[in-house]
């Protein structure tokens, strides 16, 4: 998921669509469980922010119910200091009804106060309040909130109905206000032997980026016989991928070591979808993101040839044996190539023809880097 920009502000992914669904479902189940068996409540959504929440909530509510929407409008009274609030849209007779308010977010509680004031005179049987989000640190009222989906810290959020200056309501996930991203982070992608290492070395100079090759970091650790090295070696010698958790932790440590960098070229990482998700989350916490995956595309037979050639001089045990090389392609094709789809879905995949001279490929890559 990417950082989004709404007018002058940047927002980083915060709560996924799936997480929201779970929260909404849980709320609907709780509300249902607390109602008398045959009670038909009337849900009243407070517009505009609640429209998506209300739509999902009532579909998770397992029972008969009515639904209505209101808008809280303020108009200036005759005296200049008078600010009168009015609910627009309530036409139903609410006498002796169970009214359940659906709010997207309760912040200071000022809006909630107005709602309580207005419903107080409507002779309802009971009034309950359900809010998807709640900011406990800024809530200033002594008013009951019966159901809270999720309490969050006092940071501005958008998405799933919530807006910033009218924008952002259409995003299916929730995003949190962040600072403008400072880094250019690129995943350099391609099968073994595609020339990632060579190109990364050239591009890091040109764009003043830090190159992190997970393979190199592992080999460094193996050479120095660190704990991580011993662990990684057992997998790499067989042409297998090192387990995700080991790799992710190592990568995070490398990024932290270079906290002030202009950005990173990730080479050999992420290699699985779960690594890609972990990387997105890790960067999002820093208000940064992957700007793009740039992939070198080279036919497999040409690659085997190149790797065997490299194996003669590189001393890499995984480069000398054709069956081990084929095993790496197998790993690549079954697990890693899924990443192409992952970044494509984000609109973040850029394929480059990796056949040609080193210089010409650097030129093609630079054209893409410039746009990211
Ligand atoms: P309250 O009256 O201070 O509780 O604020 C409630 C209203 O403020 C909500 O209905 C939203 O319209 C708006 N609001 C408060 N916090 C946020 C936020 O983080 N994102 C978007 N709107 C918010
Ligand atoms: Mg609202």
Coordinates of C-alpha atoms and ligand atoms in Angstrom, one line a residue:
X1 CA 0.0 0.0 0.0
X2 CA 1.2 3.5 -0.8
X3 CA 1.2 6.8 0.9
X4 CA -1.5 9.0 -0.5
X5 CA -1.5 12.7 -1.0
X6 CA -4.7 14.8 -0.4
X7 CA -4.2 18.4 -1.3
X8 CA -1.2 19.5 0.8
X9 CA -1.0 16.5 3.1
X10 CA 0.4 13.0 3.1
X11 CA -1.3 10.0 4.6
X12 CA 0.3 6.6 5.3
X13 CA -1.6 3.2 5.4
X14 CA -2.8 2.6 9.0
X15 CA -5.7 0.1 9.2
X16 CA -6.3 -2.4 6.3
X17 CA -9.6 -3.1 4.7
X18 CA -9.6 -6.6 6.2
X19 CA -8.9 -5.3 9.7
X20 CA -11.8 -2.8 9.3
X21 CA -14.1 -5.6 8.2
X22 CA -13.3 -7.6 11.3
X23 CA -13.9 -4.6 13.6
X24 CA -17.2 -3.8 11.9
X25 CA -18.4 -7.5 12.1
X26 CA -17.5 -7.7 15.7
X27 CA -19.4 -4.5 16.5
X28 CA -22.5 -5.7 14.7
X29 CA -22.4 -9.0 16.6
X30 CA -22.0 -7.2 20.0
X31 CA -24.9 -4.9 19.3
X32 CA -27.1 -7.8 18.2
X33 CA -26.2 -9.9 21.3
X34 CA -27.2 -7.1 23.7
X35 CA -30.7 -6.5 22.2
X36 CA -33.8 -8.3 23.3
X37 CA -34.6 -11.2 21.0
X38 CA -37.3 -9.6 18.8
X39 CA -36.3 -5.9 19.2
X40 CA -36.2 -4.1 15.8
X41 CA -33.8 -1.2 16.3
X42 CA -33.6 1.8 14.1
X43 CA -30.0 2.6 13.1
X44 CA -29.3 6.3 12.6
X45 CA -26.1 7.1 10.7
X46 CA -24.6 10.5 11.1
X47 CA -23.6 11.8 7.7
X48 CA -21.3 12.2 5.9
X49 CA -18.5 10.2 7.4
X50 CA -20.5 7.1 8.4
X51 CA -21.9 6.1 5.1
X52 CA -19.5 3.3 4.4
X53 CA -19.4 2.1 8.0
X54 CA -23.2 2.1 8.2
X55 CA -23.5 0.2 4.9
X56 CA -21.1 -2.5 6.1
X57 CA -22.5 -2.6 9.6
X58 CA -26.1 -3.2 8.7
X59 CA -25.1 -6.1 6.4
X60 CA -23.3 -7.7 9.3
X61 CA -26.3 -7.1 11.6
X62 CA -28.1 -10.3 11.8
X63 CA -31.7 -9.4 12.3
X64 CA -34.5 -7.1 11.3
X65 CA -33.8 -3.4 11.5
X66 CA -34.6 0.0 10.1
X67 CA -32.0 2.4 8.8
X68 CA -32.0 6.2 8.5
X69 CA -29.4 8.9 8.0
X70 CA -29.2 12.3 9.5
X71 CA -27.0 15.3 9.0
X72 CA -26.0 17.6 11.7
X73 CA -26.4 21.1 10.4
X74 CA -25.5 24.3 12.2
X75 CA -27.1 27.6 11.4
X76 CA -26.6 31.0 12.9
X77 CA -29.4 32.0 15.3
X78 CA -30.7 35.6 15.3
X79 CA -28.2 36.7 17.9
X80 CA -24.7 36.5 16.6
X81 CA -23.3 34.3 19.4
X82 CA -26.1 31.8 19.0
X83 CA -25.0 28.6 17.1
X84 CA -28.0 26.3 16.8
X85 CA -27.6 22.7 15.7
X86 CA -30.3 20.8 13.9
X87 CA -30.7 17.3 12.6
X88 CA -31.7 17.1 9.0
X89 CA -33.4 14.0 7.7
X90 CA -35.2 12.5 10.7
X91 CA -38.8 12.0 9.6
X92 CA -39.5 8.8 11.5
X93 CA -41.5 8.8 14.7
X94 CA -39.0 7.6 17.2
X95 CA -41.4 7.3 20.2
X96 CA -40.6 4.1 22.1
X97 CA -38.0 3.0 19.6
X98 CA -34.6 1.6 20.2
X99 CA -32.4 4.1 18.4
X100 CA -28.8 3.2 17.7
X101 CA -26.5 6.0 16.5
X102 CA -23.8 5.0 14.0
X103 CA -20.8 7.3 14.1
X104 CA -17.6 7.0 12.1
X105 CA -15.4 8.7 14.6
X106 CA -15.7 10.5 18.0
X107 CA -13.0 12.9 18.7
X108 CA -13.7 15.7 21.3
X109 CA -17.3 14.6 21.6
X110 CA -18.8 17.9 20.6
X111 CA -20.8 16.3 17.8
X112 CA -21.9 13.5 20.1
X113 CA -23.1 16.1 22.7
X114 CA -25.3 17.7 20.1
X115 CA -26.8 14.4 19.1
X116 CA -27.6 13.6 22.7
X117 CA -29.2 17.0 23.1
X118 CA -31.4 16.5 20.1
X119 CA -32.5 12.9 20.8
X120 CA -33.2 13.7 24.4
X121 CA -36.6 15.2 23.4
X122 CA -37.7 12.4 21.1
X123 CA -39.2 10.0 23.7
X124 CA -37.1 7.1 22.5
X125 CA -37.1 3.8 24.5
X126 CA -33.4 3.8 24.5
X127 CA -30.5 5.5 22.8
X128 CA -27.3 3.8 22.1
X129 CA -24.1 5.0 20.4
X130 CA -21.8 2.9 18.2
X131 CA -18.6 4.5 16.9
X132 CA -16.1 2.9 14.6
X133 CA -13.2 5.0 15.9
X134 CA -12.6 6.8 19.1
X135 CA -9.8 9.1 20.3
X136 CA -9.7 8.8 24.1
X137 CA -6.9 11.3 24.5
X138 CA -9.1 14.2 23.3
X139 CA -12.6 13.2 24.4
X140 CA -13.9 15.8 26.7
X141 CA -17.4 14.8 27.6
X142 CA -19.1 12.7 30.3
X143 CA -21.3 10.9 27.8
X144 CA -21.8 7.2 27.3
X145 CA -20.4 5.6 24.2
X146 CA -21.8 2.1 24.2
X147 CA -19.7 0.4 21.5
X148 CA -16.3 1.4 20.3
X149 CA -14.7 -0.4 17.3
X150 CA -11.2 0.8 17.9
X151 CA -9.6 3.4 20.0
X152 CA -6.8 5.3 18.3
X153 CA -4.3 7.9 19.2
X154 CA -5.0 11.5 18.5
X155 CA -3.8 11.6 14.9
X156 CA -5.9 12.7 11.9
X157 CA -7.1 9.8 9.8
X158 CA -8.9 9.5 6.4
X159 CA -10.4 6.8 4.3
X160 CA -13.4 4.5 4.6
X161 CA -15.8 7.4 4.7
X162 CA -13.5 9.8 6.6
X163 CA -12.3 12.9 4.8
X164 CA -9.7 15.6 4.8
X165 CA -11.3 18.7 3.2
X166 CA -13.8 16.5 1.5
X167 CA -11.2 14.2 0.0
X168 CA -10.2 10.6 0.9
X169 CA -13.6 9.2 1.7
X170 CA -13.4 6.7 -1.1
X171 CA -10.3 4.8 0.0
X172 CA -11.2 1.3 1.4
X173 CA -8.5 1.4 4.1
X174 CA -7.7 3.9 6.8
X175 CA -4.7 6.2 6.4
X176 CA -3.0 8.3 9.0
X177 CA -1.5 11.8 8.7
X178 CA 2.2 11.6 8.1
X179 CA 5.1 13.9 7.0
X180 CA 6.1 14.1 3.3
X181 CA 8.2 11.0 2.4
X182 CA 11.9 11.9 2.0
X183 CA 13.3 8.7 0.5
X184 CA 13.4 7.1 -2.9
X185 CA 13.1 3.4 -2.2
X186 CA 13.4 1.0 -5.1
X187 CA 13.1 -2.7 -5.3
X188 CA 15.5 -4.0 -8.0
X189 CA 14.0 -7.2 -9.2
X190 CA 14.9 -10.0 -11.5
X191 CA 15.9 -13.7 -11.6
X192 CA 19.4 -14.8 -10.5
X193 CA 22.0 -13.6 -12.9
X194 CA 19.9 -10.8 -14.4
X195 CA 22.5 -8.2 -13.5
X196 CA 20.9 -6.7 -10.4
X197 CA 24.1 -6.4 -8.5
X198 CA 26.0 -4.7 -11.4
X199 CA 23.2 -2.2 -12.0
X200 CA 22.6 -1.5 -8.4
X201 CA 26.3 -0.5 -7.9
X202 CA 26.0 2.0 -10.8
X203 CA 22.6 3.4 -9.8
X204 CA 23.4 3.9 -6.1
X205 CA 26.2 6.3 -7.1
X206 CA 24.1 8.1 -9.6
X207 CA 21.1 8.6 -7.2
X208 CA 23.0 8.6 -3.9
X209 CA 21.2 5.7 -2.5
X210 CA 22.2 2.9 -0.2
X211 CA 22.4 -0.5 -1.8
X212 CA 21.2 -3.4 0.3
X213 CA 21.8 -6.8 -1.2
X214 CA 20.4 -9.4 1.1
X215 CA 22.6 -12.0 -0.6
X216 CA 25.7 -9.9 0.1
X217 CA 24.7 -9.2 3.7
X218 CA 24.2 -13.0 4.2
X219 CA 27.5 -13.8 2.6
X220 CA 29.3 -11.2 4.8
X221 CA 27.8 -12.8 7.9
X222 CA 28.7 -16.3 6.7
X223 CA 32.3 -15.3 6.0
X224 CA 32.6 -13.8 9.5
X225 CA 30.8 -16.8 11.0
X226 CA 28.2 -14.7 12.9
X227 CA 25.1 -16.4 14.3
X228 CA 23.1 -15.1 11.5
X229 CA 25.7 -16.4 9.0
X230 CA 25.6 -19.9 10.3
X231 CA 21.8 -19.9 10.2
X232 CA 21.7 -18.5 6.7
X233 CA 24.4 -20.8 5.3
X234 CA 22.5 -24.0 5.9
X235 CA 19.7 -22.8 3.6
X236 CA 21.8 -21.0 1.0
X237 CA 24.1 -23.9 0.3
X238 CA 21.1 -25.9 -0.9
X239 CA 19.9 -23.1 -3.1
X240 CA 17.0 -22.6 -0.8
X241 CA 15.6 -19.2 0.4
X242 CA 16.5 -18.2 4.0
X243 CA 13.3 -18.1 6.1
X244 CA 11.4 -14.8 6.0
X245 CA 11.7 -13.9 9.6
X246 CA 15.5 -14.1 9.6
X247 CA 15.7 -12.1 6.4
X248 CA 13.2 -9.4 7.5
X249 CA 15.0 -8.8 10.8
X250 CA 18.3 -8.6 9.0
X251 CA 17.0 -6.2 6.5
X252 CA 15.4 -3.9 9.1
X253 CA 18.7 -3.8 10.9
X254 CA 20.5 -2.7 7.7
X255 CA 17.9 0.1 7.1
X256 CA 18.2 1.3 10.7
X257 CA 22.0 1.5 10.3
X258 CA 21.4 4.0 7.4
X259 CA 18.6 6.0 8.9
X260 CA 19.6 9.2 7.2
X261 CA 20.0 7.8 3.7
X262 CA 18.3 9.4 0.7
X263 CA 16.8 6.0 0.0
X264 CA 17.6 2.4 -0.7
X265 CA 18.0 0.0 -3.5
X266 CA 16.7 -3.3 -2.3
X267 CA 18.4 -6.1 -4.2
X268 CA 17.3 -9.6 -3.4
X269 CA 14.6 -8.4 -1.1
X270 CA 11.6 -8.8 -0.9
X271 CA 11.5 -12.3 -2.2
X272 CA 8.2 -13.5 -0.9
X273 CA 4.8 -11.8 -0.6
X274 CA 5.0 -11.8 3.2
X275 CA 8.4 -10.1 3.0
X276 CA 6.9 -7.5 0.7
X277 CA 4.1 -6.9 3.2
X278 CA 6.5 -6.7 6.1
X279 CA 8.6 -4.2 4.2
X280 CA 5.6 -2.0 3.4
X281 CA 4.6 -2.0 7.0
X282 CA 8.1 -1.3 8.2
X283 CA 8.5 1.7 5.9
X284 CA 5.0 3.0 6.6
X285 CA 5.9 3.3 10.2
X286 CA 8.6 5.6 9.2
X287 CA 6.4 7.6 6.8
X288 CA 8.2 6.1 3.9
X289 CA 7.3 3.7 1.1
X290 CA 8.5 1.6 -1.8
X291 CA 8.4 4.0 -4.8
X292 CA 8.6 1.2 -7.3
X293 CA 9.7 -2.2 -8.2
X294 CA 12.0 -2.1 -11.2
X295 CA 12.6 -5.5 -12.8
X296 CA 15.2 -6.7 -15.2
X297 CA 13.6 -9.2 -17.6
X298 CA 16.0 -11.8 -19.1
X299 CA 15.3 -15.2 -20.7
X300 CA 16.2 -18.2 -18.5
X301 CA 18.6 -20.0 -20.9
X302 CA 20.8 -16.9 -21.2
X303 CA 20.8 -16.6 -17.4
X304 CA 22.0 -20.2 -16.8
X305 CA 24.9 -19.5 -19.2
X306 CA 25.8 -16.2 -17.4
X307 CA 25.6 -17.9 -14.0
X308 CA 27.9 -20.8 -14.9
X309 CA 30.4 -18.2 -16.3
X310 CA 30.2 -16.2 -13.0
X311 CA 30.7 -19.4 -11.0
X312 CA 34.1 -20.0 -12.5
X313 CA 35.5 -16.9 -10.8
X314 CA 33.0 -15.7 -8.1
X315 CA 33.6 -18.6 -5.7
X316 CA 29.9 -18.7 -5.0
X317 CA 29.0 -22.4 -4.4
X318 CA 25.5 -21.9 -5.7
X319 CA 26.8 -20.7 -9.0
X320 CA 28.8 -23.8 -10.1
X321 CA 26.3 -26.5 -10.4
X322 CA 23.5 -26.4 -13.0
X323 CA 21.0 -28.3 -10.9
X324 CA 21.4 -25.8 -8.0
X325 CA 21.0 -23.0 -10.5
X326 CA 17.8 -24.6 -11.8
X327 CA 16.6 -25.0 -8.2
X328 CA 17.0 -21.2 -7.7
X329 CA 15.0 -20.6 -10.8
X330 CA 12.4 -22.9 -9.5
X331 CA 12.3 -21.0 -6.2
X332 CA 12.2 -17.8 -8.2
X333 CA 9.3 -18.9 -10.5
X334 CA 7.2 -20.5 -7.8
X335 CA 7.6 -17.9 -5.0
X336 CA 9.3 -14.7 -6.1
X337 CA 7.5 -14.0 -9.3
X338 CA 4.3 -13.6 -7.3
X339 CA 5.8 -10.2 -6.3
X340 CA 5.4 -8.9 -9.8
X341 CA 1.7 -9.2 -9.3
X342 CA 1.9 -7.7 -5.8
X343 CA 3.6 -4.6 -7.1
X344 CA 1.6 -4.5 -10.3
X345 CA -1.6 -4.4 -8.1
X346 CA -0.2 -1.2 -6.5
X347 CA 0.6 0.2 -10.0
X348 CA 4.2 0.0 -9.0
X349 CA 5.8 -2.5 -11.3
X350 CA 8.2 -1.4 -14.1
X351 CA 9.7 -4.1 -16.4
X352 CA 13.0 -3.3 -18.2
X353 CA 14.6 -5.4 -20.9
X354 CA 17.7 -6.8 -19.2
X355 CA 19.4 -8.1 -22.4
X356 CA 22.0 -5.7 -23.8
X357 CA 25.1 -3.8 -22.8
X358 CA 25.5 -2.8 -19.1
X359 CA 25.5 0.9 -20.2
X360 CA 22.3 0.6 -22.2
X361 CA 20.5 -1.1 -19.4
X362 CA 21.6 1.5 -16.9
X363 CA 20.1 4.1 -19.3
X364 CA 16.8 2.3 -19.4
X365 CA 16.8 1.9 -15.6
X366 CA 17.6 5.5 -15.0
X367 CA 14.6 6.6 -17.1
X368 CA 12.4 4.8 -14.7
X369 CA 14.3 5.9 -11.6
X370 CA 13.9 9.5 -12.6
X371 CA 10.1 9.2 -12.6
X372 CA 9.9 7.5 -9.2
Ligands
LIG1 P1 -15.9 15.7 17.6 O1 -17.2 16.5 17.5 O2 -14.7 16.5 18.0 O3 -16.1 14.4 18.3 O4 -15.5 15.3 16.1 C1 -16.3 14.5 15.3 C2 -16.2 14.9 13.9 O5 -14.9 15.5 13.6 C3 -16.3 13.7 13.1 O6 -17.6 13.4 12.7 C4 -15.4 14.0 11.9 O7 -16.2 14.6 10.9 C5 -14.4 14.9 12.4 N1 -13.1 14.2 12.7 C6 -12.6 14.1 13.9 N2 -11.4 13.4 13.9 C7 -11.2 13.1 12.6 C8 -10.2 12.4 11.9 O8 -9.2 11.9 12.4 N3 -10.4 12.3 10.5 C9 -11.5 12.8 9.9 N4 -12.4 13.4 10.5 C10 -12.3 13.6 11.8
LIG2 MG1 -18.9 12.5 11.5

